[in-house]
PDB file of C-alpha atoms in Angstrom:
ATOM      1  CA  MET A  49     -52.851  26.536  50.169  1.00 42.00           C
ATOM      2  CA  SER A  50     -54.985  29.225  50.517  1.00 48.00           C
ATOM      3  CA  ASN A  51     -52.696  32.017  51.457  1.00 52.00           C
ATOM      4  CA  GLU A  52     -49.015  30.321  50.314  1.00 69.00           C
ATOM      5  CA  ARG A  53     -47.041  30.412  47.329  1.00 83.00           C
ATOM      6  CA  ARG A  54     -48.694  27.483  45.310  1.00 90.00           C
ATOM      7  CA  THR A  55     -45.785  25.528  44.123  1.00 94.00           C
ATOM      8  CA  VAL A  56     -45.459  22.891  41.416  1.00 95.00           C
ATOM      9  CA  ARG A  57     -44.937  20.306  43.948  1.00 92.00           C
ATOM     10  CA  ASP A  58     -47.584  20.479  45.453  1.00 91.00           C
ATOM     11  CA  LEU A  59     -49.472  20.293  41.845  1.00 90.00           C
ATOM     12  CA  SER A  60     -48.155  16.118  42.270  1.00 88.00           C
ATOM     13  CA  ARG A  61     -49.668  16.057  45.585  1.00 85.00           C
ATOM     14  CA  LEU A  62     -53.035  17.166  44.732  1.00 81.00           C
ATOM     15  CA  SER A  63     -53.817  13.705  42.742  1.00 72.00           C
ATOM     16  CA  ARG A  64     -55.091  10.432  44.035  1.00 66.00           C
ATOM     17  CA  PHE A  65     -54.696   8.428  40.132  1.00 61.00           C
ATOM     18  CA  HIS A  66     -50.913   8.365  40.211  1.00 67.00           C
ATOM     19  CA  GLY A  67     -49.710  11.140  41.641  1.00 74.00           C
ATOM     20  CA  ARG A  68     -50.265  12.732  38.249  1.00 88.00           C
ATOM     21  CA  VAL A  69     -52.359  15.950  37.505  1.00 94.00           C
ATOM     22  CA  TYR A  70     -52.847  17.282  34.308  1.00 95.00           C
ATOM     23  CA  VAL A  71     -51.487  21.609  33.979  1.00 97.00           C
ATOM     24  CA  TYR A  72     -53.075  23.502  31.000  1.00 97.00           C
ATOM     25  CA  LEU A  73     -50.301  26.363  29.663  1.00 98.00           C
ATOM     26  CA  LYS A  74     -52.286  28.367  27.775  1.00 97.00           C
ATOM     27  CA  ASP A  75     -49.741  30.457  26.453  1.00 97.00           C
ATOM     28  CA  ASP A  76     -46.713  31.566  26.267  1.00 98.00           C
ATOM     29  CA  ARG A  77     -45.894  32.965  29.191  1.00 97.00           C
ATOM     30  CA  THR A  78     -48.097  31.064  31.173  1.00 97.00           C
ATOM     31  CA  GLY A  79     -45.778  27.521  29.443  1.00 98.00           C
ATOM     32  CA  GLU A  80     -42.040  29.566  30.025  1.00 98.00           C
ATOM     33  CA  GLN A  81     -43.464  30.378  34.047  1.00 97.00           C
ATOM     34  CA  PHE A  82     -44.007  26.757  34.252  1.00 98.00           C
ATOM     35  CA  LEU A  83     -41.025  25.154  33.390  1.00 98.00           C
ATOM     36  CA  ARG A  84     -39.022  27.807  35.466  1.00 98.00           C
ATOM     37  CA  ALA A  85     -41.383  27.076  38.807  1.00 97.00           C
ATOM     38  CA  ALA A  86     -41.023  23.571  38.167  1.00 98.00           C
ATOM     39  CA  GLU A  87     -36.600  23.411  36.970  1.00 98.00           C
ATOM     40  CA  ALA A  88     -36.620  25.798  40.457  1.00 98.00           C
ATOM     41  CA  GLU A  89     -38.373  22.644  42.588  1.00 97.00           C
ATOM     42  CA  GLY A  90     -35.926  20.551  41.834  1.00 97.00           C
ATOM     43  CA  PHE A  91     -38.306  18.837  38.396  1.00 97.00           C
ATOM     44  CA  THR A  92     -37.241  16.832  35.757  1.00 98.00           C
ATOM     45  CA  PHE A  93     -38.164  15.082  32.521  1.00 98.00           C
ATOM     46  CA  GLY A  94     -38.148  11.526  32.901  1.00 96.00           C
ATOM     47  CA  ASP A  95     -34.290  11.411  31.207  1.00 98.00           C
ATOM     48  CA  ALA A  96     -33.370  14.077  33.179  1.00 98.00           C
ATOM     49  CA  ALA A  97     -33.383  16.644  31.787  1.00 98.00           C
ATOM     50  CA  LYS A  98     -33.996  19.833  32.555  1.00 98.00           C
ATOM     51  CA  PRO A  99     -37.833  21.724  32.246  1.00 98.00           C
ATOM     52  CA  THR A 100     -35.963  24.823  30.341  1.00 98.00           C
ATOM     53  CA  GLN A 101     -33.987  22.981  28.162  1.00 98.00           C
ATOM     54  CA  ARG A 102     -37.264  21.795  26.098  1.00 98.00           C
ATOM     55  CA  HIS A 103     -40.686  23.456  25.412  1.00 97.00           C
ATOM     56  CA  TYR A 104     -44.106  23.681  26.805  1.00 98.00           C
ATOM     57  CA  ALA A 105     -46.740  21.683  25.619  1.00 98.00           C
ATOM     58  CA  ALA A 106     -50.238  22.397  26.326  1.00 97.00           C
ATOM     59  CA  VAL A 107     -50.848  20.383  28.858  1.00 97.00           C
ATOM     60  CA  MET A 108     -47.884  19.008  30.309  1.00 97.00           C
ATOM     61  CA  ALA A 109     -48.186  16.321  33.559  1.00 96.00           C
ATOM     62  CA  VAL A 110     -46.748  16.569  36.742  1.00 96.00           C
ATOM     63  CA  ASN A 111     -45.968  13.379  38.329  1.00 94.00           C
ATOM     64  CA  GLU A 112     -45.382  12.691  42.588  1.00 91.00           C
ATOM     65  CA  ASN A 113     -41.713  11.248  42.218  1.00 92.00           C
ATOM     66  CA  GLY A 114     -40.397  15.167  40.651  1.00 94.00           C
ATOM     67  CA  THR A 115     -40.849  14.784  36.941  1.00 96.00           C
ATOM     68  CA  ILE A 116     -43.152  16.029  34.579  1.00 97.00           C
ATOM     69  CA  ASN A 117     -43.480  14.889  30.647  1.00 97.00           C
ATOM     70  CA  TYR A 118     -45.325  15.770  27.993  1.00 98.00           C
ATOM     71  CA  VAL A 119     -49.092  14.016  27.953  1.00 96.00           C
ATOM     72  CA  GLY A 120     -49.868  11.813  24.894  1.00 95.00           C
ATOM     73  CA  ALA A 121     -52.914  10.951  22.422  1.00 96.00           C
ATOM     74  CA  ALA A 122     -54.793   8.704  25.056  1.00 93.00           C
ATOM     75  CA  GLY A 123     -54.069  11.257  28.199  1.00 91.00           C
ATOM     76  CA  MET A 124     -55.020  14.259  26.014  1.00 95.00           C
ATOM     77  CA  ALA A 125     -58.401  12.985  25.299  1.00 94.00           C
ATOM     78  CA  ALA A 126     -58.668  12.098  29.190  1.00 90.00           C
ATOM     79  CA  PHE A 127     -57.794  15.541  29.133  1.00 92.00           C
ATOM     80  CA  GLY A 128     -60.378  16.912  27.069  1.00 92.00           C
ATOM     81  CA  VAL A 129     -63.340  14.405  28.392  1.00 92.00           C
ATOM     82  CA  LYS A 130     -62.621  15.374  31.955  1.00 88.00           C
ATOM     83  CA  ALA A 131     -62.057  11.665  32.464  1.00 88.00           C
ATOM     84  CA  GLU A 132     -62.650  10.614  35.828  1.00 86.00           C
ATOM     85  CA  GLY A 133     -60.077  10.286  38.738  1.00 83.00           C
ATOM     86  CA  ILE A 134     -57.887  13.081  36.036  1.00 89.00           C
ATOM     87  CA  ILE A 135     -57.234  16.796  38.119  1.00 92.00           C
ATOM     88  CA  ARG A 136     -56.674  19.014  35.393  1.00 94.00           C
ATOM     89  CA  VAL A 137     -55.239  22.664  36.438  1.00 95.00           C
ATOM     90  CA  ASP A 138     -55.295  26.098  34.825  1.00 97.00           C
ATOM     91  CA  PHE A 139     -51.925  27.331  35.843  1.00 97.00           C
ATOM     92  CA  ALA A 140     -52.235  30.696  35.388  1.00 96.00           C
ATOM     93  CA  GLY A 141     -55.092  30.733  37.779  1.00 95.00           C
ATOM     94  CA  TYR A 142     -53.356  28.194  39.851  1.00 95.00           C
ATOM     95  CA  SER A 143     -49.799  30.400  39.974  1.00 92.00           C
ATOM     96  CA  ASN A 144     -51.916  33.373  40.251  1.00 91.00           C
ATOM     97  CA  GLY A 145     -53.806  32.233  43.490  1.00 90.00           C
ATOM     98  CA  GLY A 146     -56.992  32.446  41.634  1.00 89.00           C
ATOM     99  CA  GLU A 147     -59.757  29.618  40.189  1.00 85.00           C
ATOM    100  CA  TYR A 148     -57.807  26.844  38.962  1.00 90.00           C
ATOM    101  CA  LEU A 149     -59.735  23.531  38.476  1.00 90.00           C
ATOM    102  CA  LEU A 150     -60.068  22.818  35.170  1.00 86.00           C
TER     103      LEU A 150
END
């Protein structure tokens, strides 16, 4: 992925933990960019809603099956303590080609 455009689909392939990657969205611009990119690549929420039909949260999950979802209390706890097996990505850095693993 060094010189190539980094995609949301690529994120879904990063994790060995049930195909899920936790994505940090630091602000409105980043959150909206993530939702637009996910939708353009065919991602939906589990109930088939398009990403841009909903609001982003500070942490979202990207799944290998082409869905995204909000992260519940257990996922937020795992994200916060950097639990083993959790892939944490800063979407701003990722989409800009910079450092992105948290």
